[in-house]
Amino acid sequence: RYCIATSTKVDVGGADVASVTDAFFAKEVAKGKKKSKDAEGMFAAEAGKAGPSEERKAAQKKVDEAIAKGLGADVKQYLKTR
């Protein structure tokens, strides 16, 4: 990925980020997972990657909507491009 530095400023004052703390970004620890030394354990299929929880998705959407209200149409279009 690339980052293009610009002088664009975004007002994030309207977003309610009181619920977002360092603990919000902490990695979830899997409990009870032990490594097996036998052949079956070595080649066992790993469980699928766990994506973000529904709580994190909802919090992200809430913050994004609040920030997007203050953006101009040109900035919104720029952020949608890949």
Coordinates of N, CA, C and O in Angstrom, one line a residue:
R1 N 0.8 -1.2 0.0 CA 0.0 0.0 0.0 C 0.9 1.2 0.0 O 2.0 1.2 0.5
Y2 N 0.3 2.3 -0.5 CA 1.0 3.6 -0.5 C 0.3 4.6 0.3 O -0.9 4.5 0.4
C3 N 1.0 5.6 0.7 CA 0.4 6.7 1.4 C 0.7 8.0 0.7 O 1.9 8.2 0.5
I4 N -0.2 8.8 0.3 CA 0.0 10.0 -0.3 C -0.3 11.1 0.7 O -1.4 11.3 1.2
A5 N 0.7 11.9 1.0 CA 0.6 13.0 2.0 C -0.1 14.2 1.3 O 0.2 14.6 0.2
T6 N -1.1 14.7 2.0 CA -1.9 15.8 1.5 C -2.0 16.8 2.6 O -1.7 16.6 3.8
S7 N -2.6 18.0 2.3 CA -2.8 19.0 3.3 C -4.3 19.0 3.7 O -4.8 19.9 4.3
T8 N -5.1 17.9 3.3 CA -6.5 17.8 3.6 C -6.7 17.6 5.1 O -6.0 16.8 5.8
K9 N -7.6 18.4 5.7 CA -7.9 18.3 7.1 C -9.3 17.8 7.3 O -10.2 18.2 6.6
V10 N -9.5 16.9 8.2 CA -10.8 16.2 8.5 C -11.1 16.5 9.9 O -10.4 16.3 10.9
D11 N -12.3 17.1 10.1 CA -12.8 17.3 11.5 C -13.4 16.1 12.1 O -14.4 15.5 11.6
V12 N -12.8 15.6 13.2 CA -13.2 14.4 13.8 C -13.9 14.7 15.2 O -14.2 13.8 16.0
G13 N -14.2 16.0 15.4 CA -14.8 16.4 16.6 C -16.2 15.9 16.8 O -16.7 15.7 17.9
G14 N -17.0 15.6 15.7 CA -18.3 15.1 15.8 C -18.4 13.6 16.2 O -19.5 13.1 16.4
A15 N -17.3 12.9 16.1 CA -17.4 11.5 16.4 C -17.3 11.2 17.8 O -16.5 11.8 18.5
D16 N -18.1 10.3 18.3 CA -18.1 9.9 19.7 C -17.2 8.7 19.9 O -17.5 7.6 19.5
V17 N -16.0 9.0 20.4 CA -15.0 7.9 20.5 C -14.7 7.6 22.0 O -13.6 7.1 22.3
A18 N -15.6 7.9 22.8 CA -15.4 7.6 24.3 C -15.3 6.1 24.5 O -14.6 5.7 25.5
S19 N -16.0 5.3 23.8 CA -15.9 3.9 24.0 C -14.7 3.2 23.4 O -14.4 2.0 23.7
V20 N -13.9 3.9 22.6 CA -12.7 3.4 22.0 C -11.5 3.7 22.9 O -11.1 4.8 23.1
T21 N -10.9 2.6 23.4 CA -9.8 2.7 24.3 C -8.7 1.7 23.8 O -8.9 1.0 22.8
D22 N -7.6 1.7 24.5 CA -6.5 0.7 24.1 C -7.0 -0.7 24.2 O -6.6 -1.5 23.4
A23 N -7.9 -1.0 25.1 CA -8.4 -2.4 25.3 C -9.2 -2.8 24.1 O -9.3 -3.9 23.7
F24 N -9.8 -1.8 23.4 CA -10.6 -2.0 22.2 C -9.8 -2.7 21.1 O -10.3 -3.5 20.3
F25 N -8.5 -2.3 21.0 CA -7.6 -2.7 20.0 C -6.8 -3.9 20.4 O -6.0 -4.4 19.6
A26 N -6.9 -4.4 21.6 CA -6.1 -5.5 22.1 C -6.5 -6.8 21.4 O -7.7 -7.0 21.0
K27 N -5.5 -7.6 21.2 CA -5.7 -8.9 20.5 C -6.4 -9.8 21.4 O -6.1 -10.0 22.6
E28 N -7.4 -10.6 20.9 CA -8.2 -11.5 21.7 C -7.3 -12.8 21.9 O -6.8 -13.3 20.9
V29 N -7.2 -13.2 23.1 CA -6.4 -14.4 23.4 C -7.2 -15.7 23.3 O -8.3 -15.7 24.0
A30 N -6.7 -16.6 22.6 CA -7.4 -17.9 22.5 C -7.1 -18.8 23.7 O -5.9 -19.0 23.9
K31 N -8.1 -19.2 24.4 CA -7.8 -20.0 25.6 C -7.9 -21.5 25.3 O -8.7 -21.9 24.4
G32 N -7.1 -22.3 26.0 CA -7.2 -23.8 25.9 C -6.6 -24.3 24.6 O -6.8 -25.5 24.3
K33 N -5.8 -23.6 23.9 CA -5.2 -24.0 22.7 C -3.8 -24.6 23.1 O -2.9 -23.8 23.5
K34 N -3.6 -25.9 22.9 CA -2.3 -26.5 23.2 C -1.7 -27.0 21.9 O -2.5 -27.6 21.1
K35 N -0.4 -27.0 21.8 CA 0.2 -27.5 20.6 C 0.4 -29.0 20.8 O 0.8 -29.5 21.8
S36 N 0.1 -29.8 19.8 CA 0.2 -31.2 19.9 C 1.5 -31.6 19.2 O 1.9 -31.1 18.2
K37 N 2.2 -32.6 19.8 CA 3.5 -33.0 19.2 C 3.3 -34.2 18.3 O 4.3 -34.7 17.6
D38 N 2.1 -34.7 18.1 CA 1.9 -35.9 17.2 C 1.7 -35.4 15.8 O 1.5 -34.2 15.5
A39 N 1.7 -36.3 14.8 CA 1.6 -36.0 13.4 C 0.2 -35.4 13.1 O 0.1 -34.5 12.3
E40 N -0.9 -35.9 13.8 CA -2.2 -35.3 13.5 C -2.3 -33.9 13.9 O -2.9 -33.1 13.2
G41 N -1.7 -33.5 15.0 CA -1.7 -32.2 15.5 C -0.9 -31.2 14.6 O -1.3 -30.1 14.4
M42 N 0.2 -31.8 14.0 CA 1.0 -30.9 13.1 C 0.3 -30.6 11.8 O 0.4 -29.5 11.3
F43 N -0.5 -31.5 11.3 CA -1.2 -31.3 10.0 C -2.6 -31.0 10.2 O -3.4 -31.0 9.2
A44 N -3.1 -30.8 11.4 CA -4.5 -30.5 11.6 C -4.9 -29.2 10.9 O -4.1 -28.3 10.9
A45 N -6.1 -29.2 10.4 CA -6.6 -28.0 9.8 C -6.8 -26.9 10.8 O -7.4 -27.1 11.8
E46 N -6.2 -25.7 10.6 CA -6.4 -24.6 11.5 C -7.8 -24.0 11.3 O -8.4 -24.1 10.3
A47 N -8.3 -23.5 12.4 CA -9.6 -22.9 12.4 C -9.4 -21.6 11.6 O -8.4 -21.0 11.5
G48 N -10.5 -21.2 10.9 CA -10.5 -20.0 10.1 C -10.1 -18.8 10.9 O -10.3 -18.7 12.1
K49 N -9.6 -17.8 10.2 CA -9.2 -16.5 10.9 C -10.5 -15.9 11.4 O -11.5 -15.8 10.7
A50 N -10.4 -15.5 12.6 CA -11.5 -14.8 13.3 C -11.5 -13.3 12.9 O -10.5 -12.7 13.1
G51 N -12.5 -12.8 12.3 CA -12.5 -11.4 11.9 C -12.9 -10.6 13.0 O -13.1 -11.0 14.2
P52 N -13.2 -9.3 12.8 CA -13.6 -8.4 13.9 C -15.0 -8.8 14.4 O -15.8 -9.3 13.6
S53 N -15.2 -8.6 15.6 CA -16.5 -9.0 16.3 C -17.5 -8.0 15.8 O -17.3 -6.9 15.3
E54 N -18.8 -8.4 16.0 CA -19.9 -7.5 15.7 C -19.9 -6.2 16.4 O -20.2 -5.1 15.9
E55 N -19.4 -6.2 17.7 CA -19.3 -5.0 18.5 C -18.3 -4.0 17.8 O -18.5 -2.8 17.7
R56 N -17.1 -4.6 17.4 CA -16.1 -3.7 16.7 C -16.6 -3.2 15.4 O -16.4 -2.0 15.1
K57 N -17.4 -4.0 14.6 CA -17.9 -3.5 13.4 C -18.9 -2.4 13.6 O -18.9 -1.4 12.9
A58 N -19.8 -2.5 14.6 CA -20.8 -1.5 14.9 C -20.1 -0.2 15.4 O -20.5 0.9 15.0
A59 N -19.1 -0.3 16.2 CA -18.4 0.8 16.7 C -17.7 1.6 15.5 O -17.7 2.8 15.4
Q60 N -17.1 0.8 14.6 CA -16.4 1.4 13.5 C -17.4 2.1 12.6 O -17.1 3.2 12.1
K61 N -18.5 1.5 12.3 CA -19.5 2.1 11.5 C -20.0 3.4 12.1 O -20.2 4.4 11.4
K62 N -20.3 3.4 13.4 CA -20.8 4.6 14.1 C -19.8 5.8 14.0 O -20.1 6.9 13.7
V63 N -18.5 5.5 14.2 CA -17.5 6.5 14.1 C -17.3 7.0 12.6 O -17.2 8.2 12.4
D64 N -17.3 6.1 11.7 CA -17.2 6.4 10.3 C -18.3 7.3 9.8 O -18.1 8.3 9.1
E65 N -19.5 7.0 10.2 CA -20.7 7.8 9.8 C -20.6 9.2 10.3 O -20.9 10.2 9.6
A66 N -20.1 9.4 11.6 CA -20.0 10.7 12.2 C -18.9 11.5 11.5 O -19.1 12.7 11.2
I67 N -17.8 10.9 11.1 CA -16.7 11.6 10.4 C -17.2 11.9 9.0 O -16.9 13.0 8.4
A68 N -17.9 11.0 8.3 CA -18.2 11.2 6.9 C -19.2 12.4 6.7 O -19.3 13.0 5.7
K69 N -20.0 12.7 7.8 CA -20.9 13.8 7.7 C -20.2 15.1 7.4 O -20.7 16.0 6.8
G70 N -18.9 15.3 7.9 CA -18.2 16.5 7.8 C -17.3 16.5 6.6 O -16.6 17.5 6.3
L71 N -17.3 15.5 5.7 CA -16.5 15.5 4.6 C -17.2 16.0 3.3 O -18.4 15.9 3.2
G72 N -16.4 16.6 2.5 CA -17.0 17.1 1.2 C -17.2 16.0 0.2 O -16.6 14.9 0.4
A73 N -17.9 16.2 -0.8 CA -18.2 15.2 -1.8 C -16.9 14.7 -2.5 O -16.8 13.5 -2.8
D74 N -16.0 15.6 -2.8 CA -14.7 15.2 -3.4 C -13.9 14.3 -2.5 O -13.3 13.4 -3.0
V75 N -13.9 14.6 -1.2 CA -13.1 13.8 -0.3 C -13.7 12.4 -0.2 O -13.0 11.4 -0.2
K76 N -15.0 12.3 -0.1 CA -15.7 11.0 0.0 C -15.4 10.2 -1.3 O -15.1 9.0 -1.2
Q77 N -15.4 10.8 -2.5 CA -15.1 10.1 -3.7 C -13.7 9.6 -3.7 O -13.4 8.5 -4.1
Y78 N -12.8 10.4 -3.2 CA -11.4 10.1 -3.1 C -11.1 8.9 -2.2 O -10.4 8.0 -2.5
L79 N -11.8 8.8 -1.1 CA -11.7 7.8 -0.1 C -12.3 6.5 -0.6 O -11.9 5.4 -0.2
K80 N -13.3 6.5 -1.5 CA -13.9 5.3 -2.1 C -13.0 4.6 -3.2 O -13.2 3.5 -3.4
T81 N -12.1 5.4 -3.8 CA -11.3 4.8 -4.8 C -10.3 3.9 -4.2 O -9.8 4.0 -3.1
R82 N -9.9 2.9 -5.0 CA -8.9 1.9 -4.6 C -7.6 2.1 -5.4 O -7.6 2.1 -6.5

